Coordinates of C-alpha atoms in Angstrom, one line a residue:
M1 CA 126.3 79.7 112.3
S2 CA 126.1 79.5 116.1
Q3 CA 123.3 81.4 117.7
K4 CA 122.7 82.5 121.3
L5 CA 119.3 83.4 122.8
L6 CA 119.5 86.0 125.6
I7 CA 116.5 86.6 127.9
D8 CA 116.4 89.6 130.2
G9 CA 113.6 89.0 132.8
S10 CA 115.3 90.7 135.7
R11 CA 112.6 93.4 135.9
E12 CA 108.9 92.6 136.5
S13 CA 107.9 95.6 134.4
Q14 CA 109.4 94.3 131.1
T15 CA 110.9 91.4 129.3
Q16 CA 113.5 91.6 126.6
V17 CA 114.8 88.9 124.3
A18 CA 117.7 89.1 121.9
L19 CA 118.9 86.6 119.3
L20 CA 122.7 86.9 118.7
S21 CA 124.7 85.4 115.9
E22 CA 128.2 85.9 114.6
G23 CA 127.0 89.0 112.8
G24 CA 125.7 90.6 116.0
L25 CA 122.1 91.3 116.9
E26 CA 119.8 89.3 114.6
D27 CA 116.4 89.7 116.3
F28 CA 115.0 91.6 119.2
E29 CA 111.7 91.5 121.0
F30 CA 110.3 93.5 123.9
E31 CA 107.2 93.3 126.0
S32 CA 106.0 95.6 128.8
S33 CA 103.7 94.5 131.6
S34 CA 101.8 97.8 131.2
K35 CA 100.9 97.1 127.6
R36 CA 100.4 93.4 126.8
N37 CA 99.7 92.2 123.3
L38 CA 96.2 91.3 122.3
K39 CA 97.1 89.5 119.1
G40 CA 96.3 85.8 119.2
N41 CA 94.0 86.2 122.3
I42 CA 90.5 84.6 122.1
Y43 CA 87.5 86.5 123.5
L44 CA 83.8 85.9 123.8
G45 CA 82.6 89.1 122.3
K46 CA 79.3 90.9 122.0
V47 CA 78.2 92.7 118.9
S48 CA 77.9 96.3 120.0
R49 CA 77.2 97.9 116.6
I50 CA 76.7 96.9 113.0
E51 CA 77.9 99.2 110.3
A52 CA 76.1 98.4 107.1
S53 CA 78.2 100.9 105.0
L54 CA 81.4 99.0 105.9
Q55 CA 79.7 95.6 106.0
A56 CA 81.4 95.0 109.3
A57 CA 80.5 94.7 113.0
F58 CA 82.1 96.4 116.0
I59 CA 82.6 93.8 118.8
D60 CA 82.9 94.6 122.5
I61 CA 85.8 92.4 123.8
G62 CA 86.2 94.2 127.1
A63 CA 89.1 96.3 125.8
E64 CA 89.3 100.1 125.7
K65 CA 88.3 100.1 122.0
N66 CA 85.8 97.8 120.3
G67 CA 87.2 95.3 117.8
F68 CA 86.5 95.4 114.1
L69 CA 85.0 92.2 112.5
A70 CA 84.6 92.2 108.8
F71 CA 81.7 90.3 107.3
G72 CA 84.1 88.0 105.5
E73 CA 85.6 87.0 108.8
I74 CA 82.3 85.8 110.3
H75 CA 81.8 82.0 110.2
P76 CA 78.5 80.9 108.7
N77 CA 77.7 79.2 111.9
Y78 CA 76.9 82.6 113.4
F79 CA 74.5 83.6 110.7
Q80 CA 70.9 83.9 112.0
I81 CA 69.4 82.3 108.9
P82 CA 67.4 79.0 108.4
V83 CA 69.4 76.0 109.4
A84 CA 69.1 74.5 105.9
D85 CA 70.5 77.6 104.3
R86 CA 73.4 77.8 106.8
E87 CA 74.4 74.2 106.2
A88 CA 74.2 74.7 102.5
L89 CA 76.5 77.7 102.8
I90 CA 79.1 75.7 104.8
E91 CA 78.9 72.8 102.4
A92 CA 79.3 75.1 99.4
E93 CA 82.4 76.6 100.9
V94 CA 84.0 73.3 101.7
G95 CA 83.0 71.7 98.4
A96 CA 84.2 74.6 96.3
E97 CA 87.6 74.6 98.0
E98 CA 88.1 70.8 97.8
E99 CA 87.1 70.9 94.1
Y100 CA 89.5 73.7 93.4
N101 CA 92.4 71.9 95.2
N102 CA 91.8 68.6 93.4
E103 CA 91.7 70.3 90.0
N104 CA 94.9 72.2 90.6
G105 CA 96.8 69.5 92.4
I106 CA 97.5 71.5 95.5
N107 CA 95.6 69.4 98.1
Q108 CA 98.6 69.7 100.4
N109 CA 98.3 73.5 100.4
V110 CA 95.7 75.8 101.9
T111 CA 94.5 79.2 100.9
E112 CA 94.6 82.0 103.3
Q113 CA 91.2 83.6 103.8
Q114 CA 92.2 86.3 106.3
N115 CA 91.4 89.8 105.1
D116 CA 93.7 92.7 106.0
L117 CA 91.2 95.0 107.8
D118 CA 93.5 98.0 107.9
Q119 CA 93.1 100.1 104.8
N120 CA 96.4 101.7 105.2
S121 CA 98.4 98.5 105.4
T122 CA 99.4 96.1 102.5
S123 CA 98.0 92.7 101.9
K124 CA 99.5 89.7 103.6
T125 CA 102.0 87.8 101.5
E126 CA 103.9 84.5 101.2
G127 CA 106.2 83.4 103.9
E128 CA 106.5 81.1 106.9
L129 CA 103.4 80.3 108.8
E130 CA 103.5 82.0 112.2
V131 CA 101.4 82.1 115.4
S132 CA 98.9 84.6 114.1
E133 CA 98.5 83.0 110.7
I134 CA 95.8 80.3 110.5
K135 CA 96.3 79.4 106.9
E136 CA 99.1 79.4 104.4
K137 CA 98.9 81.7 101.4
V138 CA 99.1 80.4 97.8
S139 CA 100.8 83.3 96.1
S140 CA 99.7 82.9 92.4
N141 CA 97.3 85.4 91.0
K142 CA 95.0 82.6 89.9
E143 CA 94.6 81.3 93.4
N144 CA 94.1 84.7 94.9
K145 CA 91.4 85.4 92.3
F146 CA 89.7 82.1 93.3
S147 CA 89.8 83.0 96.9
S148 CA 88.1 86.4 96.4
N149 CA 85.6 85.0 93.9
L150 CA 84.6 82.3 96.4
K151 CA 84.1 84.8 99.2
R152 CA 81.9 86.9 96.9
K153 CA 79.9 83.9 95.7
L154 CA 79.2 82.7 99.3
Y155 CA 78.4 86.1 100.8
R156 CA 76.8 88.2 98.0
S157 CA 73.4 86.8 98.8
Y158 CA 73.5 88.2 102.3
K159 CA 74.2 91.5 104.0
I160 CA 75.7 91.6 107.5
Q161 CA 72.7 93.5 108.9
E162 CA 70.5 90.7 107.8
V163 CA 72.3 87.8 109.4
I164 CA 74.0 89.3 112.5
K165 CA 72.2 91.1 115.3
T166 CA 73.3 93.6 117.9
G167 CA 73.9 91.9 121.2
Q168 CA 74.8 88.6 119.6
L169 CA 77.7 86.6 121.1
I170 CA 80.6 85.6 118.9
L171 CA 83.8 83.7 119.8
I172 CA 86.6 85.7 118.1
Q173 CA 90.4 85.9 117.9
V174 CA 92.5 89.0 117.5
V175 CA 94.5 89.0 114.3
K176 CA 95.8 92.6 114.4
E177 CA 96.8 94.9 117.3
E178 CA 95.1 98.2 118.1
R179 CA 96.8 101.1 116.4
G180 CA 96.0 104.7 117.0
N181 CA 92.3 105.3 117.0
K182 CA 91.7 101.9 115.4
G183 CA 90.5 99.0 117.4
A184 CA 91.9 95.4 117.1
A185 CA 91.1 93.5 113.9
L186 CA 89.2 90.3 114.6
T187 CA 88.2 87.0 113.0
S188 CA 85.8 84.2 114.0
Y189 CA 88.0 81.6 112.3
I190 CA 90.0 80.4 115.3
S191 CA 93.6 79.2 115.0
L192 CA 95.7 77.5 117.8
A193 CA 99.5 77.4 117.1
G194 CA 101.8 74.8 118.5
K195 CA 105.5 74.2 118.0
Y196 CA 105.0 72.0 114.9
T197 CA 101.3 72.4 114.0
V198 CA 98.5 74.9 113.8
L199 CA 95.0 73.6 114.6
M200 CA 92.0 75.4 113.0
P201 CA 89.1 74.0 115.0
N202 CA 86.2 75.7 113.1
S203 CA 87.7 76.0 109.6
T204 CA 86.9 74.0 106.5
K205 CA 88.3 70.5 105.7
T206 CA 91.8 71.9 105.2
K207 CA 94.9 69.8 105.8
G208 CA 98.1 71.4 104.7
I209 CA 101.8 71.6 104.9
S210 CA 103.9 74.8 105.0
R211 CA 105.0 75.8 101.5
K212 CA 108.6 76.3 102.8
I213 CA 108.8 72.5 102.9
S214 CA 109.3 72.1 99.2
T215 CA 110.7 68.6 98.5
S216 CA 108.2 66.0 97.4
D217 CA 109.6 63.3 99.7
D218 CA 109.2 65.5 102.8
R219 CA 105.7 66.6 101.9
N220 CA 104.6 63.0 101.2
K221 CA 106.0 61.9 104.5
L222 CA 104.2 64.7 106.4
K223 CA 101.0 64.1 104.4
Q224 CA 101.0 60.5 105.7
I225 CA 101.4 61.7 109.2
I226 CA 98.4 64.0 108.9
D227 CA 96.3 61.2 107.6
D228 CA 97.3 59.0 110.5
L229 CA 96.3 61.6 113.0
N230 CA 92.6 61.2 112.1
V231 CA 91.8 64.9 112.4
P232 CA 88.0 65.5 112.6
S233 CA 86.4 66.5 109.3
E234 CA 85.2 69.9 110.7
M235 CA 88.8 70.8 111.8
G236 CA 91.8 71.9 109.8
L237 CA 95.5 71.2 110.6
I238 CA 98.7 72.6 109.1
I239 CA 102.2 71.3 109.7
R240 CA 104.6 74.3 110.2
T241 CA 108.1 74.6 108.9
A242 CA 109.4 73.6 112.3
G243 CA 107.7 70.2 111.8
L244 CA 110.2 69.2 109.1
N245 CA 112.3 66.2 110.1
K246 CA 110.2 65.6 113.2
T247 CA 108.9 62.2 114.1
K248 CA 105.3 61.1 114.0
N249 CA 105.1 61.0 117.8
E250 CA 106.5 64.5 118.2
I251 CA 103.9 65.9 115.8
K252 CA 101.1 63.8 117.3
R253 CA 101.9 65.0 120.8
D254 CA 101.8 68.6 119.6
Y255 CA 98.5 68.1 117.9
A256 CA 97.1 66.4 121.0
T257 CA 98.1 69.4 123.2
L258 CA 96.3 71.8 120.8
N259 CA 93.2 69.6 120.7
K260 CA 93.0 69.5 124.5
L261 CA 93.4 73.3 124.5
W262 CA 90.4 73.7 122.2
V263 CA 88.3 71.5 124.5
D264 CA 89.3 73.8 127.4
I265 CA 88.4 76.9 125.4
V266 CA 84.9 75.5 124.5
T267 CA 84.3 74.6 128.2
E268 CA 85.4 78.1 129.4
T269 CA 83.3 79.8 126.7
K270 CA 80.1 78.0 127.9
R271 CA 80.4 79.4 131.4
A272 CA 81.8 82.9 130.5
I273 CA 79.8 86.1 130.5
A274 CA 80.5 88.3 127.5
P275 CA 82.7 90.2 127.0
A276 CA 85.3 87.9 128.4
L277 CA 88.9 86.8 127.8
I278 CA 88.8 83.1 127.1
H279 CA 92.4 82.3 126.1
E280 CA 95.5 84.4 126.3
E281 CA 98.1 83.8 123.6
G282 CA 101.0 83.7 126.1
N283 CA 103.8 86.0 127.2
L284 CA 106.9 86.8 125.3
L285 CA 108.9 84.0 126.8
R286 CA 106.5 81.3 125.6
R287 CA 106.1 82.9 122.1
V288 CA 109.9 83.1 121.6
L289 CA 110.6 79.5 122.7
R290 CA 107.8 78.3 120.5
D291 CA 108.4 80.3 117.4
V292 CA 112.1 81.4 117.5
Y293 CA 114.0 78.7 119.3
T294 CA 115.5 75.8 117.4
K295 CA 117.6 72.9 118.4
E296 CA 120.6 74.5 116.8
M297 CA 120.7 77.1 119.6
K298 CA 122.9 75.5 122.3
D299 CA 122.9 78.5 124.6
V300 CA 119.8 80.0 126.2
L301 CA 120.9 82.4 128.9
V302 CA 118.2 83.8 131.2
E303 CA 118.6 86.7 133.7
G304 CA 116.1 86.8 136.5
K305 CA 115.1 83.9 138.8
D306 CA 111.4 83.9 137.9
A307 CA 112.1 84.2 134.2
Y308 CA 114.6 81.3 134.4
Q309 CA 112.1 79.0 136.2
E310 CA 109.3 79.8 133.7
T311 CA 111.7 79.2 130.7
K312 CA 113.0 75.9 132.1
K313 CA 109.4 74.7 132.9
Y314 CA 108.1 75.6 129.4
M315 CA 111.1 74.1 127.6
S316 CA 110.6 70.9 129.6
Q317 CA 107.0 70.6 128.3
V318 CA 107.7 71.6 124.7
L319 CA 111.2 70.3 124.0
P320 CA 112.3 68.1 126.9
S321 CA 115.6 67.2 125.2
C322 CA 116.6 70.8 125.0
S323 CA 115.8 71.9 128.5
K324 CA 119.5 71.3 129.5
F325 CA 120.5 74.2 127.3
V326 CA 118.6 76.7 129.5
K327 CA 121.0 78.3 131.9
Q328 CA 120.5 81.0 134.5
Y329 CA 122.7 84.1 134.1
K330 CA 124.1 85.1 137.5
N331 CA 126.8 87.7 136.9
K332 CA 126.5 91.1 138.5
E333 CA 126.9 92.8 135.1
P334 CA 123.6 92.9 133.3
I335 CA 123.3 90.3 130.5
F336 CA 122.6 92.8 127.8
T337 CA 125.6 94.9 128.8
K338 CA 127.8 91.9 128.9
Y339 CA 127.0 90.9 125.4
K340 CA 126.8 94.5 124.1
V341 CA 123.2 94.3 123.2
E342 CA 122.3 97.6 124.8
N343 CA 124.5 99.4 122.3
E344 CA 122.7 97.8 119.4
I345 CA 119.3 98.8 121.0
I346 CA 120.4 102.4 121.2
K347 CA 121.3 102.5 117.5
M348 CA 117.7 101.4 116.8
F349 CA 116.5 104.8 117.8
D350 CA 118.7 106.5 115.2
P351 CA 117.2 106.8 111.7
E352 CA 120.7 106.7 110.2
V353 CA 122.5 103.4 110.0
K354 CA 126.2 103.4 108.9
L355 CA 127.7 100.8 106.6
K356 CA 131.2 99.5 106.8
S357 CA 132.1 100.8 103.4
G358 CA 131.4 104.3 104.4
G359 CA 127.8 104.5 103.0
Y360 CA 124.7 104.8 105.1
L361 CA 121.0 104.1 105.3
V362 CA 118.3 106.6 106.3
I363 CA 115.2 104.9 107.7
N364 CA 112.0 107.0 107.8
P365 CA 108.8 105.3 108.9
T366 CA 105.6 107.3 108.0
E367 CA 101.9 106.7 108.3
A368 CA 101.6 105.2 104.8
L369 CA 104.9 103.4 104.3
V370 CA 108.5 103.0 105.5
A371 CA 111.1 104.8 103.3
I372 CA 114.7 103.6 103.3
D373 CA 117.3 105.7 101.4
V374 CA 120.6 104.2 100.5
N375 CA 123.5 106.6 100.2
S376 CA 127.1 106.0 99.1
G377 CA 128.6 108.5 101.6
G378 CA 132.3 107.9 101.8
A379 CA 132.2 104.7 99.9
T380 CA 134.6 105.7 97.1
K381 CA 137.2 102.9 97.0
E382 CA 136.0 101.7 93.6
R383 CA 137.2 103.8 90.7
N384 CA 134.1 102.8 88.6
I385 CA 130.9 104.5 89.7
E386 CA 128.8 101.5 88.7
K387 CA 130.9 99.2 90.7
T388 CA 130.7 101.5 93.7
A389 CA 126.9 101.6 93.4
L390 CA 126.7 97.8 93.1
K391 CA 129.0 97.2 96.1
T392 CA 127.2 99.7 98.3
N393 CA 123.7 98.4 97.3
L394 CA 124.7 94.8 98.1
E395 CA 126.1 95.8 101.4
A396 CA 122.9 97.8 102.1
A397 CA 120.7 94.9 101.2
V398 CA 122.3 92.8 104.0
E399 CA 121.9 95.6 106.6
I400 CA 118.3 96.4 105.4
A401 CA 117.2 92.8 106.0
K402 CA 118.7 93.0 109.5
Q403 CA 117.1 96.4 110.4
I404 CA 113.7 95.3 109.1
K405 CA 113.7 92.4 111.5
I406 CA 115.1 94.0 114.7
R407 CA 113.0 97.2 114.2
D408 CA 110.0 95.1 113.0
L409 CA 109.3 97.4 110.1
S410 CA 106.1 96.3 108.4
G411 CA 103.5 97.3 105.9
L412 CA 104.7 98.8 102.6
I413 CA 108.5 99.4 102.6
V414 CA 110.1 101.4 99.7
I415 CA 113.9 101.2 99.3
D416 CA 115.7 103.8 97.2
F417 CA 118.9 102.1 96.1
I418 CA 121.7 104.0 94.4
D419 CA 121.0 104.2 90.7
M420 CA 122.7 101.5 88.6
Y421 CA 122.6 101.6 84.8
E422 CA 123.3 97.9 84.0
M423 CA 120.2 95.7 84.3
R424 CA 122.2 92.7 85.5
N425 CA 123.4 94.7 88.5
N426 CA 119.8 95.5 89.4
R427 CA 118.8 91.8 89.1
Q428 CA 121.8 90.9 91.3
V429 CA 120.6 93.3 94.1
E430 CA 117.0 92.0 93.8
K431 CA 118.2 88.4 94.1
K432 CA 120.3 89.3 97.2
V433 CA 117.3 91.0 98.9
K434 CA 114.9 88.1 98.2
E435 CA 117.5 85.6 99.4
L436 CA 117.9 87.5 102.7
I437 CA 114.2 88.2 103.2
R438 CA 113.3 84.6 102.7
K439 CA 114.8 83.9 106.2
D440 CA 112.4 86.3 107.8
R441 CA 109.7 84.8 110.0
A442 CA 107.2 87.4 108.8
R443 CA 105.5 86.9 105.4
T444 CA 107.0 89.2 102.8
Q445 CA 106.7 90.0 99.1
V446 CA 109.4 91.7 97.1
S447 CA 109.1 93.5 93.8
R448 CA 111.7 94.3 91.2
I449 CA 113.7 97.5 91.1
S450 CA 111.8 100.1 89.1
Q451 CA 113.1 102.5 86.5
F452 CA 113.4 105.0 89.3
G453 CA 115.7 102.8 91.3
L454 CA 113.0 101.9 93.9
L455 CA 112.3 98.4 95.3
E456 CA 109.0 97.9 96.9
M457 CA 108.2 95.1 99.4
S458 CA 105.5 94.3 101.9
R459 CA 106.0 92.7 105.3
Q460 CA 103.6 91.2 107.7
R461 CA 103.3 92.9 111.1
L462 CA 104.3 90.3 113.8
R463 CA 104.0 92.5 116.8
Q464 CA 103.9 96.0 118.1
S465 CA 107.0 97.8 117.1
F466 CA 109.5 98.5 119.9
I467 CA 109.9 102.1 118.6
E468 CA 106.9 104.3 117.7
W469 CA 107.8 106.9 115.1
K470 CA 105.9 110.2 114.5
T471 CA 106.5 112.6 111.7
E472 CA 106.2 116.2 113.0
L473 CA 106.4 119.7 111.5
S474 CA 109.5 121.8 112.3
Q475 CA 109.2 124.4 114.9
H476 CA 109.1 127.2 112.3
S477 CA 106.4 125.5 110.3
S478 CA 104.4 124.9 113.4
A479 CA 104.6 128.6 114.3
L480 CA 103.4 129.5 110.8
K481 CA 100.6 127.1 111.2
S482 CA 99.6 128.8 114.5
I483 CA 99.7 132.2 112.9
Y484 CA 97.4 131.2 110.1
F485 CA 95.0 129.5 112.5
I486 CA 94.7 132.6 114.7
K487 CA 94.1 134.8 111.7
E488 CA 91.5 132.5 110.3
K489 CA 89.7 132.3 113.7
L490 CA 89.5 136.1 113.8
N491 CA 88.4 136.5 110.2
N492 CA 85.5 134.1 110.7
K493 CA 84.2 135.7 113.8
K494 CA 84.8 139.0 115.6
H495 CA 86.4 138.7 119.1
K496 CA 87.3 141.3 121.7
T497 CA 89.7 138.9 123.3
L498 CA 91.2 135.7 122.1
T499 CA 92.8 133.2 124.4
V500 CA 95.3 130.8 122.8
N501 CA 96.4 127.7 124.8
I502 CA 99.8 126.8 123.6
N503 CA 102.9 124.7 124.4
P504 CA 105.4 126.8 126.4
F505 CA 108.2 126.1 123.9
M506 CA 106.0 127.1 121.0
K507 CA 104.9 130.3 122.8
K508 CA 108.5 131.4 123.3
Y509 CA 109.3 130.7 119.7
L510 CA 106.2 132.8 118.5
V511 CA 106.9 135.8 120.7
D512 CA 110.6 135.8 119.8
N513 CA 110.1 135.5 116.1
F514 CA 106.5 136.6 115.2
Q515 CA 105.6 139.3 117.8
S516 CA 105.2 142.0 115.2
E517 CA 103.0 139.8 113.0
I518 CA 100.8 138.9 115.9
S519 CA 100.5 142.6 116.9
N520 CA 99.4 143.5 113.4
I521 CA 96.7 140.8 113.5
A522 CA 95.5 142.0 116.9
N523 CA 95.4 145.6 115.7
E524 CA 93.5 144.8 112.4
N525 CA 90.8 142.8 114.2
K526 CA 90.7 145.1 117.3
C527 CA 91.3 142.1 119.5
E528 CA 93.5 141.3 122.5
I529 CA 95.3 138.1 122.0
S530 CA 96.5 136.3 125.1
F531 CA 98.8 133.2 125.2
V532 CA 98.3 130.7 128.0
E533 CA 101.0 128.0 128.5
D534 CA 99.8 124.4 128.6
I535 CA 102.3 121.6 128.7
T536 CA 99.7 119.0 127.8
I537 CA 99.4 120.5 124.3
D538 CA 101.6 119.1 121.5
N539 CA 104.3 121.4 120.3
S540 CA 102.7 121.6 116.8
E541 CA 99.2 122.3 118.0
I542 CA 97.3 125.2 119.6
N543 CA 93.8 125.4 121.2
I544 CA 91.6 128.5 121.1
G545 CA 90.0 129.0 124.4
D546 CA 86.7 130.8 125.3
S547 CA 86.6 134.4 124.2
N548 CA 84.1 137.3 124.4
N549 CA 81.2 137.4 121.9
D550 CA 80.9 139.6 118.9
P551 CA 80.1 143.2 120.3
K552 CA 77.3 143.5 117.7
K553 CA 75.6 140.4 118.9
T554 CA 76.0 141.6 122.5
E555 CA 74.2 144.8 121.7
K556 CA 71.1 142.9 120.6
K557 CA 70.6 141.5 124.1
P558 CA 67.5 142.8 126.0
K559 CA 69.4 144.2 129.0
K560 CA 70.4 147.6 127.6
K561 CA 72.2 148.7 130.8
I562 CA 74.5 145.8 130.7
V563 CA 75.3 146.4 127.1
K564 CA 76.2 150.1 127.8
K565 CA 78.3 149.1 130.7
R566 CA 80.2 146.5 128.6
A567 CA 80.6 148.9 125.7
S568 CA 82.2 151.5 128.0
T569 CA 84.4 148.9 129.6
V570 CA 85.7 147.9 126.2
K571 CA 86.3 151.5 125.2
K572 CA 88.2 152.1 128.4
K573 CA 90.2 149.0 128.1
S574 CA 91.3 149.6 124.5
S575 CA 92.3 153.2 125.3
A576 CA 94.3 152.2 128.3
V577 CA 96.1 149.1 127.0
K578 CA 99.6 150.6 127.1
K579 CA 99.1 152.1 130.6
T580 CA 97.8 148.8 132.0
K581 CA 100.8 147.0 130.7
I582 CA 103.2 149.5 132.3
K583 CA 101.3 149.9 135.5
D584 CA 100.7 146.2 136.2
K585 CA 104.0 145.2 134.7
I586 CA 102.5 142.5 132.5
P587 CA 105.2 141.2 130.1
V588 CA 104.6 142.1 126.5
K589 CA 105.2 138.4 125.7
Q590 CA 102.1 137.5 127.7
I591 CA 99.5 139.7 126.1
I592 CA 99.7 141.3 122.7
S593 CA 97.1 144.1 122.4
P594 CA 95.9 146.1 119.4
I595 CA 97.9 149.3 118.8
K596 CA 96.1 152.3 117.5
E597 CA 98.9 153.8 115.4
I598 CA 101.4 151.7 113.5
K599 CA 104.1 153.6 111.7
D600 CA 104.4 151.0 108.9
K601 CA 101.2 149.2 108.3
K602 CA 102.9 147.0 105.7
S603 CA 105.5 145.7 108.1
G604 CA 103.6 142.4 108.6
W605 CA 104.6 139.6 106.1
W606 CA 101.0 138.7 105.5
Q607 CA 99.9 142.2 104.6
K608 CA 98.5 142.5 101.1

């Protein structure tokens, strides 16, 4: 299948990359100059706080938020313990891993030790080794159990507050981007990714080959190449999937480049003042050419002079034989318009995705997971319901695999397929999903379809998603929430006036639909409720501003004259509310005051 790589670098503020195949848009990546990725960057950080309850440290890396470094991600070299104990700890870690590998015959594989620091995301799973991944995961339960047991054995004798001190300097790498209020997740086990290899300069004696290279002949050949490279014993090296069918010289050149990069990082670290950025992972152009581009892609079209020159230069360094395929796009019509990519991007903002058969998908990302619902819609060509369900589900599986990639859906993904009663049909859909997901660069794990027709899968987050989704209450529900909030505020404490800062749209909805209810609340509590428009407030939120104190508390103040004056003022104000409104022409929608007489006291929907 022919593929075409399109790069839009015509604007300085952003870079877009699209991978096209015969089936349309296959992958899409976006980077804004205002928000660069942190993932993969290496910093000289300073321990700002140690949280014993979490057994983790917060590291100042010079970013807006401090990074999060779990105890298990701290290399023993940083432990402030006797030298003999530290060396014994490192030797125990190396020896235990080598012994395990020899016993199980997997000395060509390595075990991933990276912890997922985000409690809301799923564990990392098997798949192709990518830039941010320093080790390849062995997926069996036995190996995972060994990994966790080894960690506990090596670290249970220590607590983070005993071996790490505030103000200590640590060289760390970002393994997960900042999200919401959470800072970046960090590790002190550094990894440097090249086109064909990944160098782990401070990891254990790990030499490995990507599990996607499965044939014994290929693995033996690559194993011999690793042995010939004479990698230092204190370093680890993994040959990536892209290293398959590459010559010894190509792999050796890639390894030499990474080795030189590590020397430069060490040199820069010695003269840096923490917190400091030591090494930047690289911009989108470099990452795509390194991780996505293959020699099978004969067309690399670049729009923008600077982007073209950078692409040409980097390609000449990494793949000199392929630099001739890089061409500058010079047409007046934008490159994404020419190849109809913009239309595909617009569809990414719509939660509904139509299928050719008439069915459709509904994609709903939430805080905890991504829900994908498969619906048959107008897919009624088959007379048999079971056949219709199977055909729609198989078609949906293809589209889901595509949407997961281009939208970069990650974490826990739950797919609600159309119910099928025959077990063989369920197995057929499962097989199709696994076959398609296997081509994904991100590491994934797929479960079987449950009795409820649900298929669960987890997917590694490769980058920040192009689209940020947020689940919000409907306007009516937000209005009800505001009513309850105001009522609770007045029930907890007496107020003479209450100022409610609110979004203009929500204010209009409240006064149009809930004016009588708010009037009843104001009357019951003998309080004047004022709404102040504030466009900075979210449509589903309100803020209660400063209000007068409880009259009873005011009377206890020593200055009796002031109290009397205020009391009379309140009395005057409450008796002349209606007149004030008419005289000053203050709209009813602006201020809702208590009314002394209400014909029907039970008119409010909340009245008991």
